mmCIF file of C-alpha atoms and ligand atoms in Angstrom:
data_model
loop_
_atom_site.group_PDB
_atom_site.id
_atom_site.type_symbol
_atom_site.label_atom_id
_atom_site.label_comp_id
_atom_site.label_asym_id
_atom_site.label_seq_id
_atom_site.Cartn_x
_atom_site.Cartn_y
_atom_site.Cartn_z
ATOM 1 C CA MET A 1 -23.443 55.581 18.902
ATOM 2 C CA ASN A 2 -25.287 52.253 18.879
ATOM 3 C CA ASP A 3 -24.246 51.206 15.367
ATOM 4 C CA ASN A 4 -21.420 48.691 15.456
ATOM 5 C CA ARG A 5 -20.217 49.681 11.985
ATOM 6 C CA HIS A 6 -18.295 52.647 13.375
ATOM 7 C CA PRO A 7 -15.213 53.571 11.281
ATOM 8 C CA ILE A 8 -11.972 52.455 12.912
ATOM 9 C CA THR A 9 -8.297 53.148 12.541
ATOM 10 C CA PHE A 10 -6.279 50.051 13.332
ATOM 11 C CA ILE A 11 -2.555 50.192 14.090
ATOM 12 C CA GLY A 12 -0.540 47.002 14.590
ATOM 13 C CA LEU A 13 -1.015 44.138 12.181
ATOM 14 C CA GLY A 14 0.556 41.148 13.902
ATOM 15 C CA PRO A 15 -1.497 37.921 14.039
ATOM 16 C CA MET A 16 -3.896 39.469 16.551
ATOM 17 C CA GLY A 17 -4.345 42.768 14.686
ATOM 18 C CA GLN A 18 -4.935 40.968 11.398
ATOM 19 C CA ALA A 19 -7.624 38.755 12.958
ATOM 20 C CA MET A 20 -9.343 41.816 14.431
ATOM 21 C CA VAL A 21 -9.224 43.806 11.194
ATOM 22 C CA ARG A 22 -10.730 40.865 9.296
ATOM 23 C CA THR A 23 -13.534 40.621 11.878
ATOM 24 C CA TYR A 24 -14.368 44.294 11.340
ATOM 25 C CA LEU A 25 -14.114 44.042 7.556
ATOM 26 C CA ARG A 26 -16.571 41.145 7.590
ATOM 27 C CA ASN A 27 -18.950 43.284 9.641
ATOM 28 C CA GLY A 28 -18.701 46.158 7.174
ATOM 29 C CA ASN A 29 -16.776 48.661 9.329
ATOM 30 C CA PRO A 30 -14.724 51.146 7.294
ATOM 31 C CA ILE A 31 -11.161 50.320 8.428
ATOM 32 C CA THR A 32 -8.047 52.403 7.984
ATOM 33 C CA VAL A 33 -4.834 50.490 8.726
ATOM 34 C CA TRP A 34 -1.229 51.378 9.422
ATOM 35 C CA ASN A 35 1.670 49.120 10.352
ATOM 36 C CA ARG A 36 5.384 49.741 10.805
ATOM 37 C CA THR A 37 6.107 47.005 8.265
ATOM 38 C CA ALA A 38 3.790 48.249 5.532
ATOM 39 C CA SER A 39 3.656 44.970 3.602
ATOM 40 C CA ARG A 40 1.732 43.367 6.476
ATOM 41 C CA ALA A 41 -1.268 45.456 5.380
ATOM 42 C CA ASP A 42 -1.231 44.223 1.759
ATOM 43 C CA ALA A 43 -3.675 41.325 2.133
ATOM 44 C CA LEU A 44 -6.017 43.396 4.306
ATOM 45 C CA VAL A 45 -6.063 46.204 1.747
ATOM 46 C CA ALA A 46 -6.951 43.635 -0.916
ATOM 47 C CA GLU A 47 -9.844 42.602 1.340
ATOM 48 C CA GLY A 48 -11.151 46.156 1.676
ATOM 49 C CA ALA A 49 -9.093 47.997 4.310
ATOM 50 C CA ILE A 50 -7.823 51.499 3.534
ATOM 51 C CA ARG A 51 -4.058 51.955 3.824
ATOM 52 C CA ALA A 52 -2.896 55.134 5.570
ATOM 53 C CA ALA A 53 0.399 56.405 4.196
ATOM 54 C CA THR A 54 1.454 57.890 7.526
ATOM 55 C CA VAL A 55 0.550 57.626 11.196
ATOM 56 C CA ARG A 56 -0.893 61.150 11.034
ATOM 57 C CA ASP A 57 -3.132 60.128 8.128
ATOM 58 C CA ALA A 58 -4.254 57.085 10.107
ATOM 59 C CA LEU A 59 -5.161 59.241 13.102
ATOM 60 C CA ALA A 60 -6.919 61.813 10.936
ATOM 61 C CA ALA A 61 -9.198 59.148 9.460
ATOM 62 C CA THR A 62 -11.300 58.287 12.525
ATOM 63 C CA GLU A 63 -12.017 59.186 16.146
ATOM 64 C CA LEU A 64 -11.684 55.563 17.296
ATOM 65 C CA VAL A 65 -8.132 54.183 17.118
ATOM 66 C CA LEU A 66 -7.337 50.577 18.055
ATOM 67 C CA LEU A 67 -3.768 49.487 18.784
ATOM 68 C CA SER A 68 -2.558 45.876 18.831
ATOM 69 C CA LEU A 69 1.189 45.983 19.489
ATOM 70 C CA THR A 70 3.803 43.960 21.314
ATOM 71 C CA ASP A 71 3.925 46.403 24.232
ATOM 72 C CA TYR A 72 3.282 50.006 25.234
ATOM 73 C CA GLN A 73 6.741 51.129 24.135
ATOM 74 C CA ALA A 74 5.630 50.381 20.580
ATOM 75 C CA MET A 75 2.753 52.843 21.100
ATOM 76 C CA TYR A 76 5.222 55.599 22.022
ATOM 77 C CA ASP A 77 7.446 54.672 19.093
ATOM 78 C CA ILE A 78 4.493 54.995 16.711
ATOM 79 C CA LEU A 79 2.543 57.912 18.203
ATOM 80 C CA GLY A 80 5.452 59.838 19.680
ATOM 81 C CA ASP A 81 5.617 62.347 16.830
ATOM 82 C CA ALA A 82 1.883 62.490 16.097
ATOM 83 C CA GLY A 83 1.422 65.708 18.071
ATOM 84 C CA GLU A 84 -1.962 67.377 17.622
ATOM 85 C CA ALA A 85 -3.183 64.547 15.390
ATOM 86 C CA LEU A 86 -3.974 62.681 18.618
ATOM 87 C CA SER A 87 -6.313 65.369 19.888
ATOM 88 C CA GLY A 88 -9.911 64.177 20.220
ATOM 89 C CA ARG A 89 -9.049 60.531 19.614
ATOM 90 C CA VAL A 90 -10.229 57.585 21.682
ATOM 91 C CA VAL A 91 -7.290 55.188 21.729
ATOM 92 C CA VAL A 92 -8.089 51.590 22.667
ATOM 93 C CA ASN A 93 -4.773 49.927 23.383
ATOM 94 C CA LEU A 94 -5.137 46.145 23.223
ATOM 95 C CA SER A 95 -1.414 45.504 23.786
ATOM 96 C CA SER A 96 0.057 43.686 26.760
ATOM 97 C CA ASP A 97 2.163 45.463 29.391
ATOM 98 C CA THR A 98 2.319 46.199 33.106
ATOM 99 C CA PRO A 99 -0.593 47.954 34.870
ATOM 100 C CA GLN A 100 1.655 50.862 35.850
ATOM 101 C CA ARG A 101 2.687 51.475 32.224
ATOM 102 C CA THR A 102 -0.979 51.707 31.241
ATOM 103 C CA ARG A 103 -1.564 54.416 33.865
ATOM 104 C CA GLU A 104 1.437 56.353 32.517
ATOM 105 C CA ALA A 105 0.107 55.933 28.975
ATOM 106 C CA ALA A 106 -3.280 57.355 30.020
ATOM 107 C CA ASP A 107 -1.531 60.490 31.318
ATOM 108 C CA TRP A 108 0.645 60.711 28.204
ATOM 109 C CA LEU A 109 -2.371 60.532 25.897
ATOM 110 C CA ALA A 110 -4.447 62.901 28.047
ATOM 111 C CA ALA A 111 -1.661 65.498 27.733
ATOM 112 C CA ARG A 112 -2.192 65.255 23.945
ATOM 113 C CA GLY A 113 -5.991 65.535 24.154
ATOM 114 C CA ALA A 114 -6.716 61.825 23.677
ATOM 115 C CA VAL A 115 -8.600 59.369 25.855
ATOM 116 C CA LEU A 116 -7.177 55.918 26.590
ATOM 117 C CA ILE A 117 -9.165 52.741 27.066
ATOM 118 C CA THR A 118 -6.950 49.802 27.980
ATOM 119 C CA GLY A 119 -7.750 46.272 26.872
ATOM 120 C CA GLY A 120 -6.494 42.782 27.577
ATOM 121 C CA VAL A 121 -7.491 40.240 24.944
ATOM 122 C CA MET A 122 -8.435 36.856 26.384
ATOM 123 C CA ALA A 123 -8.451 34.826 23.193
ATOM 124 C CA PRO A 124 -5.933 33.513 20.701
ATOM 125 C CA ALA A 125 -5.997 35.196 17.283
ATOM 126 C CA GLU A 126 -8.009 32.375 15.702
ATOM 127 C CA LEU A 127 -10.878 32.855 18.186
ATOM 128 C CA VAL A 128 -11.220 36.628 17.821
ATOM 129 C CA GLY A 129 -14.865 37.504 17.265
ATOM 130 C CA LYS A 130 -16.014 33.991 18.095
ATOM 131 C CA ASP A 131 -17.915 32.509 21.046
ATOM 132 C CA GLY A 132 -15.853 32.400 24.201
ATOM 133 C CA ALA A 133 -13.548 35.279 23.212
ATOM 134 C CA TYR A 134 -13.577 38.153 25.676
ATOM 135 C CA VAL A 135 -11.592 41.282 26.372
ATOM 136 C CA PHE A 136 -10.985 43.054 29.692
ATOM 137 C CA TYR A 137 -11.386 46.830 29.429
ATOM 138 C CA SER A 138 -10.811 49.723 31.811
ATOM 139 C CA GLY A 139 -10.706 53.485 31.561
ATOM 140 C CA PRO A 140 -13.335 56.218 31.222
ATOM 141 C CA GLN A 141 -16.797 54.645 31.356
ATOM 142 C CA GLU A 142 -18.433 57.136 29.027
ATOM 143 C CA ALA A 143 -15.982 56.438 26.196
ATOM 144 C CA MET A 144 -16.290 52.724 26.878
ATOM 145 C CA GLU A 145 -20.080 52.747 26.641
ATOM 146 C CA THR A 146 -19.969 54.876 23.475
ATOM 147 C CA HIS A 147 -17.740 52.362 21.734
ATOM 148 C CA ARG A 148 -18.975 49.163 23.367
ATOM 149 C CA PRO A 149 -21.070 48.044 20.340
ATOM 150 C CA THR A 150 -17.983 48.259 18.109
ATOM 151 C CA LEU A 151 -15.648 46.647 20.654
ATOM 152 C CA GLU A 152 -18.094 43.774 21.295
ATOM 153 C CA LEU A 153 -17.451 42.570 17.742
ATOM 154 C CA ILE A 154 -13.999 41.196 18.600
ATOM 155 C CA GLY A 155 -15.208 39.497 21.789
ATOM 156 C CA ARG A 156 -17.398 40.006 24.838
ATOM 157 C CA ALA A 157 -16.411 43.286 26.475
ATOM 158 C CA ASP A 158 -15.846 42.926 30.232
ATOM 159 C CA TYR A 159 -15.539 46.460 31.613
ATOM 160 C CA LEU A 160 -13.745 46.527 34.977
ATOM 161 C CA GLY A 161 -13.782 50.198 35.983
ATOM 162 C CA GLU A 162 -12.234 53.616 35.491
ATOM 163 C CA ASP A 163 -8.700 52.756 36.677
ATOM 164 C CA HIS A 164 -6.705 52.155 33.485
ATOM 165 C CA ALA A 165 -4.575 49.542 35.237
ATOM 166 C CA LEU A 166 -7.457 47.146 35.922
ATOM 167 C CA ALA A 167 -7.674 45.602 32.463
ATOM 168 C CA GLN A 168 -3.930 44.864 32.472
ATOM 169 C CA LEU A 169 -4.071 43.590 36.042
ATOM 170 C CA PHE A 170 -6.795 41.067 35.173
ATOM 171 C CA TYR A 171 -5.066 40.192 31.893
ATOM 172 C CA GLN A 172 -1.696 39.577 33.564
ATOM 173 C CA ALA A 173 -3.391 37.617 36.382
ATOM 174 C CA GLN A 174 -5.054 35.355 33.830
ATOM 175 C CA LEU A 175 -1.804 34.923 31.906
ATOM 176 C CA ASP A 176 -0.066 34.223 35.231
ATOM 177 C CA ILE A 177 -2.349 31.198 35.683
ATOM 178 C CA PHE A 178 -2.045 30.244 32.010
ATOM 179 C CA LEU A 179 1.737 30.417 31.623
ATOM 180 C CA THR A 180 2.482 28.829 34.991
ATOM 181 C CA SER A 181 0.038 25.991 34.266
ATOM 182 C CA LEU A 182 1.602 25.369 30.865
ATOM 183 C CA SER A 183 5.063 25.203 32.433
ATOM 184 C CA ALA A 184 3.712 22.836 35.119
ATOM 185 C CA TYR A 185 2.296 20.604 32.383
ATOM 186 C CA MET A 186 5.624 20.616 30.514
ATOM 187 C CA HIS A 187 7.515 19.843 33.705
ATOM 188 C CA ALA A 188 5.180 16.973 34.646
ATOM 189 C CA THR A 189 5.488 15.568 31.143
ATOM 190 C CA ALA A 190 9.296 15.740 31.374
ATOM 191 C CA LEU A 191 9.035 13.797 34.633
ATOM 192 C CA VAL A 192 7.101 10.873 33.109
ATOM 193 C CA LYS A 193 9.163 11.018 29.907
ATOM 194 C CA SER A 194 12.298 10.497 32.003
ATOM 195 C CA ALA A 195 11.009 6.939 32.462
ATOM 196 C CA GLY A 196 10.426 6.492 28.742
ATOM 197 C CA VAL A 197 6.673 7.212 28.898
ATOM 198 C CA SER A 198 5.245 9.118 25.949
ATOM 199 C CA ALA A 199 3.509 12.479 26.329
ATOM 200 C CA GLN A 200 0.459 10.915 24.653
ATOM 201 C CA LYS A 201 0.175 8.218 27.306
ATOM 202 C CA PHE A 202 0.321 10.783 30.107
ATOM 203 C CA LEU A 203 -2.065 13.172 28.318
ATOM 204 C CA PRO A 204 -5.467 11.870 29.545
ATOM 205 C CA TYR A 205 -4.305 12.109 33.157
ATOM 206 C CA ALA A 206 -3.050 15.654 32.637
ATOM 207 C CA VAL A 207 -6.344 16.576 30.974
ATOM 208 C CA ASP A 208 -8.292 15.131 33.907
ATOM 209 C CA ASN A 209 -6.119 17.166 36.275
ATOM 210 C CA PHE A 210 -6.704 20.425 34.366
ATOM 211 C CA ASP A 211 -10.438 19.707 34.144
ATOM 212 C CA THR A 212 -10.870 19.235 37.891
ATOM 213 C CA MET A 213 -8.503 22.022 38.951
ATOM 214 C CA SER A 214 -11.206 24.684 38.983
ATOM 215 C CA SER A 215 -13.133 22.891 41.736
ATOM 216 C CA PHE A 216 -10.192 23.468 44.117
ATOM 217 C CA ILE A 217 -10.162 27.224 43.792
ATOM 218 C CA VAL A 218 -13.816 27.865 44.646
ATOM 219 C CA ASP A 219 -13.331 27.215 48.361
ATOM 220 C CA ALA A 220 -9.844 28.751 48.234
ATOM 221 C CA ALA A 221 -11.233 32.089 46.974
ATOM 222 C CA ARG A 222 -13.756 32.220 49.835
ATOM 223 C CA GLU A 223 -11.091 31.348 52.429
ATOM 224 C CA ILE A 224 -8.712 33.970 50.996
ATOM 225 C CA ASP A 225 -11.381 36.682 51.220
ATOM 226 C CA GLU A 226 -12.307 35.612 54.756
ATOM 227 C CA GLY A 227 -8.636 35.241 55.810
ATOM 228 C CA ASP A 228 -9.542 31.945 57.490
ATOM 229 C CA TYR A 229 -7.898 28.673 56.424
ATOM 230 C CA PRO A 230 -9.335 25.552 58.057
ATOM 231 C CA GLY A 231 -6.990 22.684 57.271
ATOM 232 C CA GLU A 232 -8.872 19.517 58.204
ATOM 233 C CA LEU A 233 -8.662 17.960 54.734
ATOM 234 C CA ALA A 234 -5.451 19.160 53.102
ATOM 235 C CA ASN A 235 -3.129 21.191 55.254
ATOM 236 C CA ALA A 236 0.020 23.034 54.247
ATOM 237 C CA ARG A 237 2.325 20.520 55.978
ATOM 238 C CA MET A 238 0.953 17.552 54.013
ATOM 239 C CA MET A 239 1.059 19.486 50.724
ATOM 240 C CA GLY A 240 4.571 20.716 51.558
ATOM 241 C CA ALA A 241 5.792 17.111 52.009
ATOM 242 C CA THR A 242 4.386 16.353 48.540
ATOM 243 C CA ALA A 243 6.108 19.441 47.109
ATOM 244 C CA ASP A 244 9.341 18.088 48.580
ATOM 245 C CA HIS A 245 8.747 14.708 46.910
ATOM 246 C CA ILE A 246 8.253 16.408 43.519
ATOM 247 C CA VAL A 247 11.618 18.150 43.914
ATOM 248 C CA GLY A 248 13.174 14.803 44.828
ATOM 249 C CA ALA A 249 11.573 13.011 41.883
ATOM 250 C CA SER A 250 12.702 15.784 39.521
ATOM 251 C CA GLY A 251 16.259 15.640 40.877
ATOM 252 C CA ASP A 252 16.341 11.849 40.413
ATOM 253 C CA ALA A 253 15.079 12.316 36.843
ATOM 254 C CA GLY A 254 17.730 14.955 36.149
ATOM 255 C CA ILE A 255 15.177 17.480 34.894
ATOM 256 C CA ASP A 256 14.831 21.189 35.604
ATOM 257 C CA LEU A 257 14.160 22.006 39.258
ATOM 258 C CA ALA A 258 13.227 25.693 39.117
ATOM 259 C CA LEU A 259 9.441 25.361 39.128
ATOM 260 C CA PRO A 260 9.036 22.638 41.791
ATOM 261 C CA ALA A 261 11.685 24.343 43.936
ATOM 262 C CA ALA A 262 9.689 27.589 43.792
ATOM 263 C CA VAL A 263 6.502 25.755 44.814
ATOM 264 C CA LYS A 264 8.281 23.930 47.626
ATOM 265 C CA GLU A 265 9.646 27.232 48.857
ATOM 266 C CA HIS A 266 6.104 28.616 49.223
ATOM 267 C CA TYR A 267 5.201 25.680 51.459
ATOM 268 C CA ASP A 268 8.463 25.872 53.410
ATOM 269 C CA ARG A 269 7.830 29.514 54.197
ATOM 270 C CA ALA A 270 4.180 28.929 55.132
ATOM 271 C CA ILE A 271 5.201 26.128 57.512
ATOM 272 C CA ALA A 272 8.016 28.266 58.975
ATOM 273 C CA ALA A 273 5.431 30.989 59.594
ATOM 274 C CA GLY A 274 3.354 28.561 61.660
ATOM 275 C CA ARG A 275 0.754 27.778 58.986
ATOM 276 C CA GLY A 276 1.522 24.050 58.701
ATOM 277 C CA THR A 277 -1.816 22.942 60.141
ATOM 278 C CA GLN A 278 -3.791 25.514 58.150
ATOM 279 C CA GLY A 279 -5.304 24.671 54.783
ATOM 280 C CA TRP A 280 -3.079 24.977 51.711
ATOM 281 C CA PRO A 281 -4.845 28.203 50.586
ATOM 282 C CA SER A 282 -3.005 29.901 53.479
ATOM 283 C CA LEU A 283 -0.053 29.978 51.046
ATOM 284 C CA PHE A 284 -1.767 33.062 49.709
ATOM 285 C CA GLU A 285 -0.560 34.972 52.791
ATOM 286 C CA THR A 286 3.039 33.898 52.135
ATOM 287 C CA ILE A 287 2.822 34.875 48.490
ATOM 288 C CA ARG A 288 1.085 38.177 49.132
ATOM 289 C CA LYS A 289 3.652 39.324 51.663
ATOM 290 C CA PRO A 290 6.999 37.606 51.269
ATOM 291 C CA ALA A 291 8.916 37.951 54.531
HETATM 292 N N1 NAP B 1 -1.371 36.306 19.387
HETATM 293 C C1 NAP B 1 -2.120 35.928 20.394
HETATM 294 O O1 NAP B 1 -2.603 34.776 20.459
HETATM 295 C C2 NAP B 1 -2.474 36.908 21.491
HETATM 296 C C3 NAP B 1 -3.471 36.559 22.416
HETATM 297 C C4 NAP B 1 -3.850 37.480 23.390
HETATM 298 C C5 NAP B 1 -3.218 38.708 23.438
HETATM 299 N N2 NAP B 1 -2.219 39.012 22.548
HETATM 300 C C6 NAP B 1 -1.577 40.328 22.647
HETATM 301 O O2 NAP B 1 -1.878 41.080 21.485
HETATM 302 C C7 NAP B 1 -0.775 41.952 21.159
HETATM 303 C C8 NAP B 1 -0.381 41.737 19.707
HETATM 304 O O3 NAP B 1 0.035 40.413 19.547
HETATM 305 P P1 NAP B 1 0.381 39.744 18.140
HETATM 306 O O4 NAP B 1 0.235 38.277 18.329
HETATM 307 O O5 NAP B 1 -0.383 40.391 17.059
HETATM 308 O O6 NAP B 1 1.918 39.963 17.829
HETATM 309 P P2 NAP B 1 3.096 40.876 18.310
HETATM 310 O O7 NAP B 1 4.232 40.346 17.633
HETATM 311 O O8 NAP B 1 3.242 40.937 19.762
HETATM 312 O O9 NAP B 1 2.663 42.336 17.779
HETATM 313 C C9 NAP B 1 3.137 42.700 16.590
HETATM 314 C C10 NAP B 1 2.781 44.133 16.221
HETATM 315 O O10 NAP B 1 3.471 45.095 17.025
HETATM 316 C C11 NAP B 1 4.235 45.933 16.131
HETATM 317 N N3 NAP B 1 5.400 46.467 16.827
HETATM 318 C C12 NAP B 1 6.142 45.861 17.777
HETATM 319 N N4 NAP B 1 7.124 46.678 18.195
HETATM 320 C C13 NAP B 1 7.000 47.836 17.487
HETATM 321 C C14 NAP B 1 7.694 49.065 17.502
HETATM 322 N N5 NAP B 1 8.711 49.293 18.327
HETATM 323 N N6 NAP B 1 7.284 50.033 16.638
HETATM 324 C C15 NAP B 1 6.226 49.824 15.817
HETATM 325 N N7 NAP B 1 5.508 48.679 15.778
HETATM 326 C C16 NAP B 1 5.895 47.698 16.613
HETATM 327 C C17 NAP B 1 4.583 45.017 14.974
HETATM 328 O O11 NAP B 1 4.987 45.754 13.836
HETATM 329 P P3 NAP B 1 5.797 45.017 12.655
HETATM 330 O O12 NAP B 1 4.786 44.227 11.864
HETATM 331 O O13 NAP B 1 6.392 46.125 11.902
HETATM 332 O O14 NAP B 1 6.820 44.133 13.311
HETATM 333 C C18 NAP B 1 3.232 44.323 14.781
HETATM 334 O O15 NAP B 1 2.307 45.172 14.140
HETATM 335 C C19 NAP B 1 0.347 41.603 22.145
HETATM 336 O O16 NAP B 1 0.375 42.547 23.188
HETATM 337 C C20 NAP B 1 -0.045 40.231 22.684
HETATM 338 O O17 NAP B 1 0.424 40.012 23.990
HETATM 339 C C21 NAP B 1 -1.847 38.152 21.564
#
């Protein structure tokens, strides 16, 4: 199928599901929708979506079924009683959860005659279908290639391989960077605010820091893959002393210590393991295999 106006059943109409359904409606895809809270479909039905009265009706409408739910438990809650209505369906689950739960879901759906493609959406709802939006996918390649033209409409489709867990693994890894960085920003802002400085005044410096951060990880990725950490420029001992100063500054300011204490602990353990004169990327070894 190379037409991207494939009919779709869409289940899960939170902010993300609504944005996706609207993208497909604009493209002219026939869309059948179902949501636990039925009223969330009202506006979409007014815009051209077809409301399914039951989950079984929704599954009967099309071969391709997209799910956008809080987690994989919601999928079981919704599809648990669907029985044979799942047979022959390609279920693309765009919900967040752990990689292991996606593998279990693939088995669960296979036992009911359905194929699972897992997805991890790397865009906020307002950017769905726009430049820069992309989605990690994994699962059976044949099903993925069949439905790629349709899936590309919500964002670039980055297919990672047959293992269902891969899309979630990449998604969670990206969110790991995202959430931790946001907390680091909030913590740093609390630090300067403790001296009466506004968040706005600190902002350009934080932006500069975020903008240059990517240059640090290019060499780090190579060193991690090579398992070799030359430390001439910035070794773990020097960085660890700085981590200690951040904990001290945070304590003096009376703000939360959890995040800087966790970072300091990584350095402490690396130094205790004899990595003090190695480059800071050697922390990877400490994180990968906590003693
Ligand atoms: N929003 C974003 O910016 C964003 C960005 C990237 C990825 N994501 C991911 O996209 C997925 C959807 O996110 P969202 O923002 O649309 O909101 P959400 O609140 O996580 O998802 C809401 C949807 O899940 C349904 N749901 C939850 N638990 C259920 C259950 N036990 N039984 C039946 N339905 C259940 C809700 O039904 P009701 O309407 O009945 O409550 C609603 O349709 C999540 O996995 C999220 O991590 C979101």
